[in-house]
Amino acid sequence: MIDTLVIASTVDDDAEEGEGVSGERADAARALTQAAAAFAAGEALTAASALEHAGRALEKLSFGAPSARMRLLARAGEEHRLVALREMRPLAEAVLIYDNYFGVARVVRSSFCEQAAAAAPVLAELCRCLAKVPIALDARSALAGFCARVLGDAGDRDGDVQAVVAESGATPDPLVLWKLGHLLYSLANRSAARHLREASDEIARGDLPRACVLLGEAARAVEAGSASMELASALTRSQYCREVRPTMCPPALEIALSGAMNPDHHALRQALSRVLASADAPNVAALGEHSGLAAATERLLDADVADLERHITLSLRLVGSGPALDEADEQSAVGSLRSMYIERLDRYAARLRRDRATEDGRRYQPAAAEHA
């Protein structure tokens, strides 16, 4: 059973640290950062040891700051419906059902430290299963790195995490993986939206270098969101159709669930549209190339396109040409996603440049066949 994840629409960075939990939080962040680096280097056993260490620190954090989490849960009891109405008014009632299914509670705002404490039980669950799920090492690296950033600065402590032998264990329950991946997806989407809103503000102020940094952080969060969907989908088609899909529609629920009911992804789409409009402003266009704004925007859009590509691939594997839960039988879930993908590529085409520099400094030149 996964603990409820409290998600704040707005996270304040400058709030005071509370309840003496900074040590565990920094320890877990440092171990997760090492796990991300180890996965990226292909060192799965080293990463597993770091995850064991991070999981223990997160469990201590969960027990060490219960009042912060309980305060957020109490506030969510008062504010959840308010958030749903404010962010997704036409679908507010559906959002409440969607959130209840996945275990999300919502508040209007929280401090960074409160959000980290609220997320600790879910991150601990990820640490317990990330070394075991059959997903790509780079996806595991993206997830571990994102979780480290959710916890904040790992501090200046020296040394590696204590080496432990990771237990092999069985692959986690498919429904647990499905819900865990969606919780992390919501957290990643909300993080990306926050960085994009801040980037729009910096563009308006004329601080384009800072905007580029924020766009880079948003891209990393989008990449983590893609990896979380890979985690959620680390099951077979048979497992999905037999153990997961029936739990998301009548008679198990009042309505069939849809990704359109996710306020966190909705916040990301709105923030992305806003930042693209800001970057297109006449006073920004002349400075964009010099500041690196075009390159930063391109990386973000690459991540956004890749996220939809991965969604298409995962959907094709799990449901084939069948309909989504909220679609008529004659419609294809994959077909709908492909239409969205074509529209998104067309919208981004002018920004996704083909002449970017390669890692060795040479310019990319399309082959002759590509001009045909």
mmCIF file of C-alpha atoms in Angstrom:
data_model
loop_
_atom_site.group_PDB
_atom_site.id
_atom_site.type_symbol
_atom_site.label_atom_id
_atom_site.label_comp_id
_atom_site.label_asym_id
_atom_site.label_seq_id
_atom_site.Cartn_x
_atom_site.Cartn_y
_atom_site.Cartn_z
ATOM 1 C CA MET A 1 0.000 0.000 0.000
ATOM 2 C CA ILE A 2 1.492 3.342 -1.061
ATOM 3 C CA ASP A 3 1.121 6.321 1.262
ATOM 4 C CA THR A 4 -0.886 9.316 0.116
ATOM 5 C CA LEU A 5 1.231 11.903 -1.677
ATOM 6 C CA VAL A 6 0.430 15.543 -0.893
ATOM 7 C CA ILE A 7 1.139 17.781 -3.903
ATOM 8 C CA ALA A 8 1.214 21.566 -3.607
ATOM 9 C CA SER A 9 0.254 23.737 -6.563
ATOM 10 C CA THR A 10 2.874 26.269 -5.438
ATOM 11 C CA VAL A 11 6.081 25.427 -3.559
ATOM 12 C CA ASP A 12 7.925 28.194 -1.708
ATOM 13 C CA ASP A 13 11.710 27.821 -1.757
ATOM 14 C CA ASP A 14 12.511 30.260 1.035
ATOM 15 C CA ALA A 15 10.624 28.677 3.925
ATOM 16 C CA GLU A 16 12.429 27.695 7.119
ATOM 17 C CA GLU A 17 13.650 24.112 7.596
ATOM 18 C CA GLY A 18 11.654 22.447 10.354
ATOM 19 C CA GLU A 19 11.647 19.583 12.807
ATOM 20 C CA GLY A 20 15.363 18.815 12.661
ATOM 21 C CA VAL A 21 15.116 16.559 9.611
ATOM 22 C CA SER A 22 17.735 18.250 7.421
ATOM 23 C CA GLY A 23 20.297 15.498 8.120
ATOM 24 C CA GLU A 24 18.141 12.641 6.861
ATOM 25 C CA ARG A 25 16.936 14.678 3.905
ATOM 26 C CA ALA A 26 20.482 15.566 2.827
ATOM 27 C CA ASP A 27 21.654 11.992 3.408
ATOM 28 C CA ALA A 28 18.883 10.589 1.211
ATOM 29 C CA ALA A 29 19.481 13.220 -1.477
ATOM 30 C CA ARG A 30 23.191 12.426 -1.555
ATOM 31 C CA ALA A 31 22.568 8.676 -1.827
ATOM 32 C CA LEU A 32 20.007 9.179 -4.601
ATOM 33 C CA THR A 33 22.448 11.405 -6.490
ATOM 34 C CA GLN A 34 25.044 8.639 -6.269
ATOM 35 C CA ALA A 35 22.495 6.076 -7.413
ATOM 36 C CA ALA A 36 21.640 8.239 -10.428
ATOM 37 C CA ALA A 37 25.325 8.537 -11.352
ATOM 38 C CA ALA A 38 25.853 4.800 -10.930
ATOM 39 C CA PHE A 39 22.860 3.903 -13.112
ATOM 40 C CA ALA A 40 24.087 6.355 -15.765
ATOM 41 C CA ALA A 41 27.492 4.647 -15.692
ATOM 42 C CA GLY A 42 25.930 1.205 -16.003
ATOM 43 C CA GLU A 43 26.922 0.214 -12.450
ATOM 44 C CA ALA A 44 23.640 -1.342 -11.351
ATOM 45 C CA LEU A 45 25.000 -3.053 -8.204
ATOM 46 C CA THR A 46 26.542 0.181 -6.922
ATOM 47 C CA ALA A 47 23.270 1.953 -7.638
ATOM 48 C CA ALA A 48 21.329 -0.715 -5.730
ATOM 49 C CA SER A 49 23.518 -0.180 -2.661
ATOM 50 C CA ALA A 50 23.000 3.584 -2.830
ATOM 51 C CA LEU A 51 19.234 3.051 -3.128
ATOM 52 C CA GLU A 52 19.268 0.848 -0.025
ATOM 53 C CA HIS A 53 21.004 3.660 1.859
ATOM 54 C CA ALA A 54 18.611 6.292 0.513
ATOM 55 C CA GLY A 55 15.590 4.169 1.415
ATOM 56 C CA ARG A 56 16.697 3.874 5.036
ATOM 57 C CA ALA A 57 17.298 7.640 5.265
ATOM 58 C CA LEU A 58 13.866 8.325 3.754
ATOM 59 C CA GLU A 59 12.197 6.007 6.241
ATOM 60 C CA LYS A 60 13.886 7.947 9.055
ATOM 61 C CA LEU A 61 12.729 11.177 7.448
ATOM 62 C CA SER A 62 9.165 9.862 7.274
ATOM 63 C CA PHE A 63 9.179 8.969 10.968
ATOM 64 C CA GLY A 64 11.188 12.051 11.958
ATOM 65 C CA ALA A 65 8.787 14.597 10.470
ATOM 66 C CA PRO A 66 5.308 13.128 10.914
ATOM 67 C CA SER A 67 3.740 16.378 12.011
ATOM 68 C CA ALA A 68 4.760 18.187 8.800
ATOM 69 C CA ARG A 69 3.062 15.503 6.740
ATOM 70 C CA MET A 70 0.011 15.389 9.013
ATOM 71 C CA ARG A 71 -0.364 19.169 8.770
ATOM 72 C CA LEU A 72 -0.319 18.950 4.990
ATOM 73 C CA LEU A 73 -2.845 16.106 5.001
ATOM 74 C CA ALA A 74 -5.124 18.124 7.275
ATOM 75 C CA ARG A 75 -4.856 21.134 4.994
ATOM 76 C CA ALA A 76 -5.484 18.929 1.976
ATOM 77 C CA GLY A 77 -8.754 17.872 3.560
ATOM 78 C CA GLU A 78 -9.815 21.508 3.389
ATOM 79 C CA GLU A 79 -8.125 22.572 0.143
ATOM 80 C CA HIS A 80 -8.230 19.570 -2.212
ATOM 81 C CA ARG A 81 -11.587 20.432 -3.740
ATOM 82 C CA LEU A 82 -10.557 24.097 -3.951
ATOM 83 C CA VAL A 83 -7.470 23.156 -5.983
ATOM 84 C CA ALA A 84 -9.527 20.921 -8.282
ATOM 85 C CA LEU A 85 -12.062 23.676 -8.882
ATOM 86 C CA ARG A 86 -9.427 26.333 -9.457
ATOM 87 C CA GLU A 87 -7.224 24.309 -11.814
ATOM 88 C CA MET A 88 -9.658 21.952 -13.548
ATOM 89 C CA ARG A 89 -13.129 23.418 -13.004
ATOM 90 C CA PRO A 90 -14.902 21.561 -15.868
ATOM 91 C CA LEU A 91 -13.473 18.247 -14.618
ATOM 92 C CA ALA A 92 -13.286 18.960 -10.873
ATOM 93 C CA GLU A 93 -15.421 16.008 -9.769
ATOM 94 C CA ALA A 94 -13.549 13.640 -12.063
ATOM 95 C CA VAL A 95 -10.242 14.969 -10.694
ATOM 96 C CA LEU A 96 -11.298 14.037 -7.165
ATOM 97 C CA ILE A 97 -11.985 10.462 -8.276
ATOM 98 C CA TYR A 98 -8.720 10.321 -10.231
ATOM 99 C CA ASP A 99 -6.702 11.627 -7.274
ATOM 100 C CA ASN A 100 -8.393 9.275 -4.832
ATOM 101 C CA TYR A 101 -7.542 6.295 -7.037
ATOM 102 C CA PHE A 102 -3.854 7.136 -7.265
ATOM 103 C CA GLY A 103 -3.546 8.448 -3.701
ATOM 104 C CA VAL A 104 -2.994 12.169 -4.288
ATOM 105 C CA ALA A 105 -4.028 14.908 -1.846
ATOM 106 C CA ARG A 106 -3.705 18.561 -2.872
ATOM 107 C CA VAL A 107 -2.925 21.825 -1.133
ATOM 108 C CA VAL A 108 -2.689 25.310 -2.578
ATOM 109 C CA ARG A 109 0.898 25.876 -1.435
ATOM 110 C CA SER A 110 3.585 24.447 0.818
ATOM 111 C CA SER A 111 7.192 25.084 1.726
ATOM 112 C CA PHE A 112 9.903 23.158 -0.112
ATOM 113 C CA CYS A 113 10.728 21.278 3.094
ATOM 114 C CA GLU A 114 7.090 20.346 3.691
ATOM 115 C CA GLN A 115 6.819 18.998 0.146
ATOM 116 C CA ALA A 116 9.984 16.933 0.631
ATOM 117 C CA ALA A 117 8.698 15.486 3.903
ATOM 118 C CA ALA A 118 5.328 14.703 2.310
ATOM 119 C CA ALA A 119 7.019 12.910 -0.592
ATOM 120 C CA ALA A 120 9.426 10.876 1.573
ATOM 121 C CA PRO A 121 7.231 7.731 1.949
ATOM 122 C CA VAL A 122 6.629 7.561 -1.813
ATOM 123 C CA LEU A 123 10.322 8.090 -2.562
ATOM 124 C CA ALA A 124 11.193 5.360 -0.072
ATOM 125 C CA GLU A 125 8.860 2.990 -1.940
ATOM 126 C CA LEU A 126 10.661 3.872 -5.178
ATOM 127 C CA CYS A 127 14.026 3.063 -3.570
ATOM 128 C CA ARG A 128 12.714 -0.369 -2.607
ATOM 129 C CA CYS A 129 11.745 -1.291 -6.164
ATOM 130 C CA LEU A 130 13.886 0.743 -8.582
ATOM 131 C CA ALA A 131 16.762 -1.751 -8.669
ATOM 132 C CA LYS A 132 14.356 -4.594 -9.483
ATOM 133 C CA VAL A 133 12.070 -3.243 -12.192
ATOM 134 C CA PRO A 134 12.914 -4.143 -15.803
ATOM 135 C CA ILE A 135 13.369 -0.633 -17.202
ATOM 136 C CA ALA A 136 16.325 1.049 -18.889
ATOM 137 C CA LEU A 137 19.256 2.190 -16.750
ATOM 138 C CA ASP A 138 18.976 5.761 -18.050
ATOM 139 C CA ALA A 139 15.320 5.827 -16.965
ATOM 140 C CA ARG A 140 16.346 4.649 -13.498
ATOM 141 C CA SER A 141 19.031 7.332 -13.429
ATOM 142 C CA ALA A 142 16.504 10.021 -14.352
ATOM 143 C CA LEU A 143 14.139 8.905 -11.586
ATOM 144 C CA ALA A 144 16.826 8.724 -8.904
ATOM 145 C CA GLY A 145 18.180 12.130 -9.907
ATOM 146 C CA PHE A 146 14.734 13.698 -9.860
ATOM 147 C CA CYS A 147 14.001 12.304 -6.400
ATOM 148 C CA ALA A 148 17.288 13.760 -5.149
ATOM 149 C CA ARG A 149 16.187 17.176 -6.431
ATOM 150 C CA VAL A 150 12.796 16.811 -4.741
ATOM 151 C CA LEU A 151 14.709 16.459 -1.473
ATOM 152 C CA GLY A 152 16.915 19.458 -2.224
ATOM 153 C CA ASP A 153 20.576 20.161 -1.603
ATOM 154 C CA ALA A 154 22.547 17.062 -0.630
ATOM 155 C CA GLY A 155 24.904 19.225 1.379
ATOM 156 C CA ASP A 156 28.700 19.232 1.490
ATOM 157 C CA ARG A 157 29.239 15.929 3.289
ATOM 158 C CA ASP A 158 32.238 13.957 2.118
ATOM 159 C CA GLY A 159 32.500 10.254 1.402
ATOM 160 C CA ASP A 160 30.386 7.626 -0.241
ATOM 161 C CA VAL A 161 27.302 6.008 1.173
ATOM 162 C CA GLN A 162 27.822 2.951 3.315
ATOM 163 C CA ALA A 163 28.124 -0.131 1.123
ATOM 164 C CA VAL A 164 25.386 -2.707 1.612
ATOM 165 C CA VAL A 165 24.328 -5.807 -0.221
ATOM 166 C CA ALA A 166 21.006 -5.220 -1.935
ATOM 167 C CA GLU A 167 18.488 -8.015 -1.539
ATOM 168 C CA SER A 168 17.230 -9.393 -4.819
ATOM 169 C CA GLY A 169 13.569 -9.904 -3.932
ATOM 170 C CA ALA A 170 10.669 -10.265 -6.314
ATOM 171 C CA THR A 171 9.443 -7.671 -8.800
ATOM 172 C CA PRO A 172 6.901 -5.397 -7.085
ATOM 173 C CA ASP A 173 3.173 -5.907 -7.500
ATOM 174 C CA PRO A 174 1.934 -4.537 -10.880
ATOM 175 C CA LEU A 175 -0.754 -2.325 -9.311
ATOM 176 C CA VAL A 176 1.784 -0.889 -6.838
ATOM 177 C CA LEU A 177 4.146 -0.067 -9.705
ATOM 178 C CA TRP A 178 1.304 1.475 -11.718
ATOM 179 C CA LYS A 179 0.258 3.805 -8.914
ATOM 180 C CA LEU A 180 3.812 4.598 -7.807
ATOM 181 C CA GLY A 181 4.790 5.584 -11.349
ATOM 182 C CA HIS A 182 1.767 7.864 -11.644
ATOM 183 C CA LEU A 183 2.500 9.552 -8.314
ATOM 184 C CA LEU A 184 6.041 10.308 -9.443
ATOM 185 C CA TYR A 185 4.712 11.466 -12.811
ATOM 186 C CA SER A 186 2.455 13.974 -11.062
ATOM 187 C CA LEU A 187 5.324 15.191 -8.894
ATOM 188 C CA ALA A 188 7.609 15.575 -11.942
ATOM 189 C CA ASN A 189 4.937 17.411 -13.951
ATOM 190 C CA ARG A 190 4.309 19.835 -11.093
ATOM 191 C CA SER A 191 8.051 20.442 -10.704
ATOM 192 C CA ALA A 192 8.419 21.144 -14.428
ATOM 193 C CA ALA A 193 5.452 23.530 -14.342
ATOM 194 C CA ARG A 194 6.959 25.454 -11.442
ATOM 195 C CA HIS A 195 10.309 25.885 -13.213
ATOM 196 C CA LEU A 196 8.559 26.952 -16.418
ATOM 197 C CA ARG A 197 6.500 29.591 -14.620
ATOM 198 C CA GLU A 198 9.669 30.945 -13.013
ATOM 199 C CA ALA A 199 11.407 30.926 -16.428
ATOM 200 C CA SER A 200 8.561 32.992 -17.908
ATOM 201 C CA ASP A 201 8.976 35.535 -15.119
ATOM 202 C CA GLU A 202 12.734 35.748 -15.705
ATOM 203 C CA ILE A 203 12.228 36.238 -19.449
ATOM 204 C CA ALA A 204 9.815 39.075 -18.699
ATOM 205 C CA ARG A 205 12.460 40.630 -16.413
ATOM 206 C CA GLY A 206 15.137 40.226 -19.081
ATOM 207 C CA ASP A 207 17.278 37.734 -17.131
ATOM 208 C CA LEU A 208 17.677 35.273 -19.985
ATOM 209 C CA PRO A 209 20.660 33.338 -18.539
ATOM 210 C CA ARG A 210 18.619 32.532 -15.423
ATOM 211 C CA ALA A 211 15.673 31.603 -17.634
ATOM 212 C CA CYS A 212 17.907 29.132 -19.484
ATOM 213 C CA VAL A 213 18.875 27.450 -16.209
ATOM 214 C CA LEU A 214 15.219 27.113 -15.250
ATOM 215 C CA LEU A 215 14.310 25.714 -18.668
ATOM 216 C CA GLY A 216 17.044 23.118 -18.203
ATOM 217 C CA GLU A 217 15.587 22.122 -14.837
ATOM 218 C CA ALA A 218 12.143 21.875 -16.406
ATOM 219 C CA ALA A 219 13.518 19.605 -19.147
ATOM 220 C CA ARG A 220 15.071 17.315 -16.532
ATOM 221 C CA ALA A 221 11.739 17.111 -14.734
ATOM 222 C CA VAL A 222 9.949 16.242 -17.990
ATOM 223 C CA GLU A 223 12.540 13.505 -18.602
ATOM 224 C CA ALA A 224 11.906 12.189 -15.089
ATOM 225 C CA GLY A 225 8.184 12.187 -15.835
ATOM 226 C CA SER A 226 8.840 10.044 -18.906
ATOM 227 C CA ALA A 227 10.911 7.653 -16.816
ATOM 228 C CA SER A 228 8.132 7.444 -14.210
ATOM 229 C CA MET A 229 5.723 6.289 -16.922
ATOM 230 C CA GLU A 230 8.209 3.611 -17.886
ATOM 231 C CA LEU A 231 8.250 2.559 -14.229
ATOM 232 C CA ALA A 232 4.442 2.483 -14.104
ATOM 233 C CA SER A 233 4.367 0.347 -17.248
ATOM 234 C CA ALA A 234 6.983 -2.207 -16.132
ATOM 235 C CA LEU A 235 4.428 -5.002 -16.456
ATOM 236 C CA THR A 236 3.154 -7.287 -19.176
ATOM 237 C CA ARG A 237 0.083 -6.675 -21.293
ATOM 238 C CA SER A 238 -1.586 -9.600 -19.553
ATOM 239 C CA GLN A 239 -0.840 -8.148 -16.101
ATOM 240 C CA TYR A 240 -2.136 -4.739 -17.170
ATOM 241 C CA CYS A 241 -5.366 -6.070 -18.672
ATOM 242 C CA ARG A 242 -6.004 -8.514 -15.837
ATOM 243 C CA GLU A 243 -4.804 -6.682 -12.692
ATOM 244 C CA VAL A 244 -4.684 -2.947 -13.442
ATOM 245 C CA ARG A 245 -7.090 -1.817 -16.154
ATOM 246 C CA PRO A 246 -10.265 -3.169 -14.477
ATOM 247 C CA THR A 247 -9.517 -1.118 -11.332
ATOM 248 C CA MET A 248 -9.766 2.178 -13.265
ATOM 249 C CA CYS A 249 -13.280 1.944 -14.650
ATOM 250 C CA PRO A 250 -16.808 0.897 -13.676
ATOM 251 C CA PRO A 251 -17.827 -1.076 -11.737
ATOM 252 C CA ALA A 252 -14.671 -0.536 -9.659
ATOM 253 C CA LEU A 253 -15.002 3.278 -9.999
ATOM 254 C CA GLU A 254 -17.877 5.620 -10.756
ATOM 255 C CA ILE A 255 -16.219 6.752 -14.013
ATOM 256 C CA ALA A 256 -13.428 5.636 -16.323
ATOM 257 C CA LEU A 257 -10.147 7.404 -15.591
ATOM 258 C CA SER A 258 -8.267 9.485 -18.159
ATOM 259 C CA GLY A 259 -4.983 11.362 -18.229
ATOM 260 C CA ALA A 260 -7.036 14.485 -18.966
ATOM 261 C CA MET A 261 -8.066 14.395 -15.296
ATOM 262 C CA ASN A 262 -4.489 14.995 -14.091
ATOM 263 C CA PRO A 263 -4.145 18.608 -12.823
ATOM 264 C CA ASP A 264 -0.359 18.318 -12.665
ATOM 265 C CA HIS A 265 -0.008 17.546 -16.361
ATOM 266 C CA HIS A 266 -2.555 20.274 -17.102
ATOM 267 C CA ALA A 267 -0.366 22.725 -15.124
ATOM 268 C CA LEU A 268 2.657 21.644 -17.175
ATOM 269 C CA ARG A 269 0.870 22.195 -20.504
ATOM 270 C CA GLN A 270 -0.281 25.665 -19.414
ATOM 271 C CA ALA A 271 3.181 26.661 -18.161
ATOM 272 C CA LEU A 272 4.832 25.378 -21.342
ATOM 273 C CA SER A 273 2.479 27.428 -23.524
ATOM 274 C CA ARG A 274 3.210 30.486 -21.402
ATOM 275 C CA VAL A 275 6.982 30.136 -21.607
ATOM 276 C CA LEU A 276 6.880 29.649 -25.394
ATOM 277 C CA ALA A 277 4.780 32.802 -25.739
ATOM 278 C CA SER A 278 7.288 34.669 -23.557
ATOM 279 C CA ALA A 279 10.217 33.473 -25.664
ATOM 280 C CA ASP A 280 8.437 34.671 -28.824
ATOM 281 C CA ALA A 281 8.061 38.235 -27.538
ATOM 282 C CA PRO A 282 9.675 40.783 -29.931
ATOM 283 C CA ASN A 283 12.009 42.149 -27.273
ATOM 284 C CA VAL A 284 13.353 38.629 -26.595
ATOM 285 C CA ALA A 285 13.807 37.350 -30.145
ATOM 286 C CA ALA A 286 16.922 39.428 -30.878
ATOM 287 C CA LEU A 287 18.644 38.228 -27.690
ATOM 288 C CA GLY A 288 17.506 34.630 -27.728
ATOM 289 C CA GLU A 289 20.316 33.092 -29.756
ATOM 290 C CA HIS A 290 23.042 34.972 -27.900
ATOM 291 C CA SER A 291 21.687 34.003 -24.484
ATOM 292 C CA GLY A 292 21.255 30.335 -25.312
ATOM 293 C CA LEU A 293 17.508 30.654 -24.946
ATOM 294 C CA ALA A 294 16.875 28.908 -28.267
ATOM 295 C CA ALA A 295 19.057 25.941 -27.277
ATOM 296 C CA ALA A 296 17.464 25.683 -23.839
ATOM 297 C CA THR A 297 13.995 25.808 -25.375
ATOM 298 C CA GLU A 298 14.979 23.152 -27.903
ATOM 299 C CA ARG A 299 16.100 20.758 -25.171
ATOM 300 C CA LEU A 300 12.814 21.275 -23.359
ATOM 301 C CA LEU A 301 10.763 20.602 -26.491
ATOM 302 C CA ASP A 302 12.894 17.570 -27.330
ATOM 303 C CA ALA A 303 12.031 16.194 -23.890
ATOM 304 C CA ASP A 304 8.346 16.993 -24.407
ATOM 305 C CA VAL A 305 8.246 15.245 -27.790
ATOM 306 C CA ALA A 306 10.192 12.261 -26.434
ATOM 307 C CA ASP A 307 7.713 11.983 -23.568
ATOM 308 C CA LEU A 308 4.834 11.601 -26.002
ATOM 309 C CA GLU A 309 6.836 9.155 -28.135
ATOM 310 C CA ARG A 310 7.390 6.990 -25.069
ATOM 311 C CA HIS A 311 3.719 7.231 -24.128
ATOM 312 C CA ILE A 312 2.768 5.969 -27.584
ATOM 313 C CA THR A 313 5.193 3.048 -27.354
ATOM 314 C CA LEU A 314 4.037 2.045 -23.879
ATOM 315 C CA SER A 315 0.359 2.330 -24.825
ATOM 316 C CA LEU A 316 0.891 0.220 -27.935
ATOM 317 C CA ARG A 317 2.548 -2.470 -25.831
ATOM 318 C CA LEU A 318 -0.139 -2.513 -23.140
ATOM 319 C CA VAL A 319 -3.383 -1.995 -25.100
ATOM 320 C CA GLY A 320 -2.414 -2.475 -28.748
ATOM 321 C CA SER A 321 -5.009 -0.929 -31.041
ATOM 322 C CA GLY A 322 -7.695 -0.991 -28.370
ATOM 323 C CA PRO A 323 -9.530 2.075 -27.084
ATOM 324 C CA ALA A 324 -8.635 4.115 -24.032
ATOM 325 C CA LEU A 325 -10.893 3.663 -21.021
ATOM 326 C CA ASP A 326 -12.768 6.886 -21.785
ATOM 327 C CA GLU A 327 -13.044 6.354 -25.548
ATOM 328 C CA ALA A 328 -15.660 4.660 -27.687
ATOM 329 C CA ASP A 329 -14.856 1.128 -28.799
ATOM 330 C CA GLU A 330 -14.154 2.173 -32.375
ATOM 331 C CA GLN A 331 -11.460 4.655 -31.318
ATOM 332 C CA SER A 332 -7.839 3.694 -30.733
ATOM 333 C CA ALA A 333 -5.898 5.022 -27.731
ATOM 334 C CA VAL A 334 -2.657 4.829 -29.702
ATOM 335 C CA GLY A 335 -4.301 6.531 -32.690
ATOM 336 C CA SER A 336 -5.379 9.446 -30.516
ATOM 337 C CA LEU A 337 -1.856 9.788 -29.107
ATOM 338 C CA ARG A 338 -0.339 9.680 -32.593
ATOM 339 C CA SER A 339 -2.631 12.485 -33.738
ATOM 340 C CA MET A 340 -1.505 14.517 -30.737
ATOM 341 C CA TYR A 341 2.122 13.693 -31.572
ATOM 342 C CA ILE A 342 1.786 14.872 -35.188
ATOM 343 C CA GLU A 343 0.178 18.118 -34.030
ATOM 344 C CA ARG A 344 2.925 18.675 -31.450
ATOM 345 C CA LEU A 345 5.722 18.033 -33.958
ATOM 346 C CA ASP A 346 4.144 20.460 -36.390
ATOM 347 C CA ARG A 347 3.871 23.106 -33.669
ATOM 348 C CA TYR A 348 7.495 22.648 -32.551
ATOM 349 C CA ALA A 349 9.075 22.135 -35.999
ATOM 350 C CA ALA A 350 10.571 25.614 -36.334
ATOM 351 C CA ARG A 351 12.231 25.349 -32.913
ATOM 352 C CA LEU A 352 13.723 21.879 -33.290
ATOM 353 C CA ARG A 353 16.768 22.859 -35.307
ATOM 354 C CA ARG A 354 18.625 20.343 -37.473
ATOM 355 C CA ASP A 355 21.979 22.143 -37.453
ATOM 356 C CA ARG A 356 22.890 21.785 -33.795
ATOM 357 C CA ALA A 357 26.505 21.029 -32.869
ATOM 358 C CA THR A 358 27.467 17.456 -32.081
ATOM 359 C CA GLU A 359 29.519 16.557 -29.033
ATOM 360 C CA ASP A 360 32.794 16.596 -30.973
ATOM 361 C CA GLY A 361 32.136 20.152 -32.187
ATOM 362 C CA ARG A 362 31.214 19.350 -35.785
ATOM 363 C CA ARG A 363 27.953 20.601 -37.236
ATOM 364 C CA TYR A 364 25.222 18.113 -38.085
ATOM 365 C CA GLN A 365 24.713 17.767 -41.845
ATOM 366 C CA PRO A 366 21.692 15.851 -43.142
ATOM 367 C CA ALA A 367 22.478 13.021 -45.525
ATOM 368 C CA ALA A 368 21.578 13.495 -49.166
ATOM 369 C CA ALA A 369 18.694 11.066 -48.829
ATOM 370 C CA GLU A 370 17.138 13.221 -46.140
ATOM 371 C CA HIS A 371 16.700 16.063 -48.663
ATOM 372 C CA ALA A 372 14.600 13.892 -50.938
#
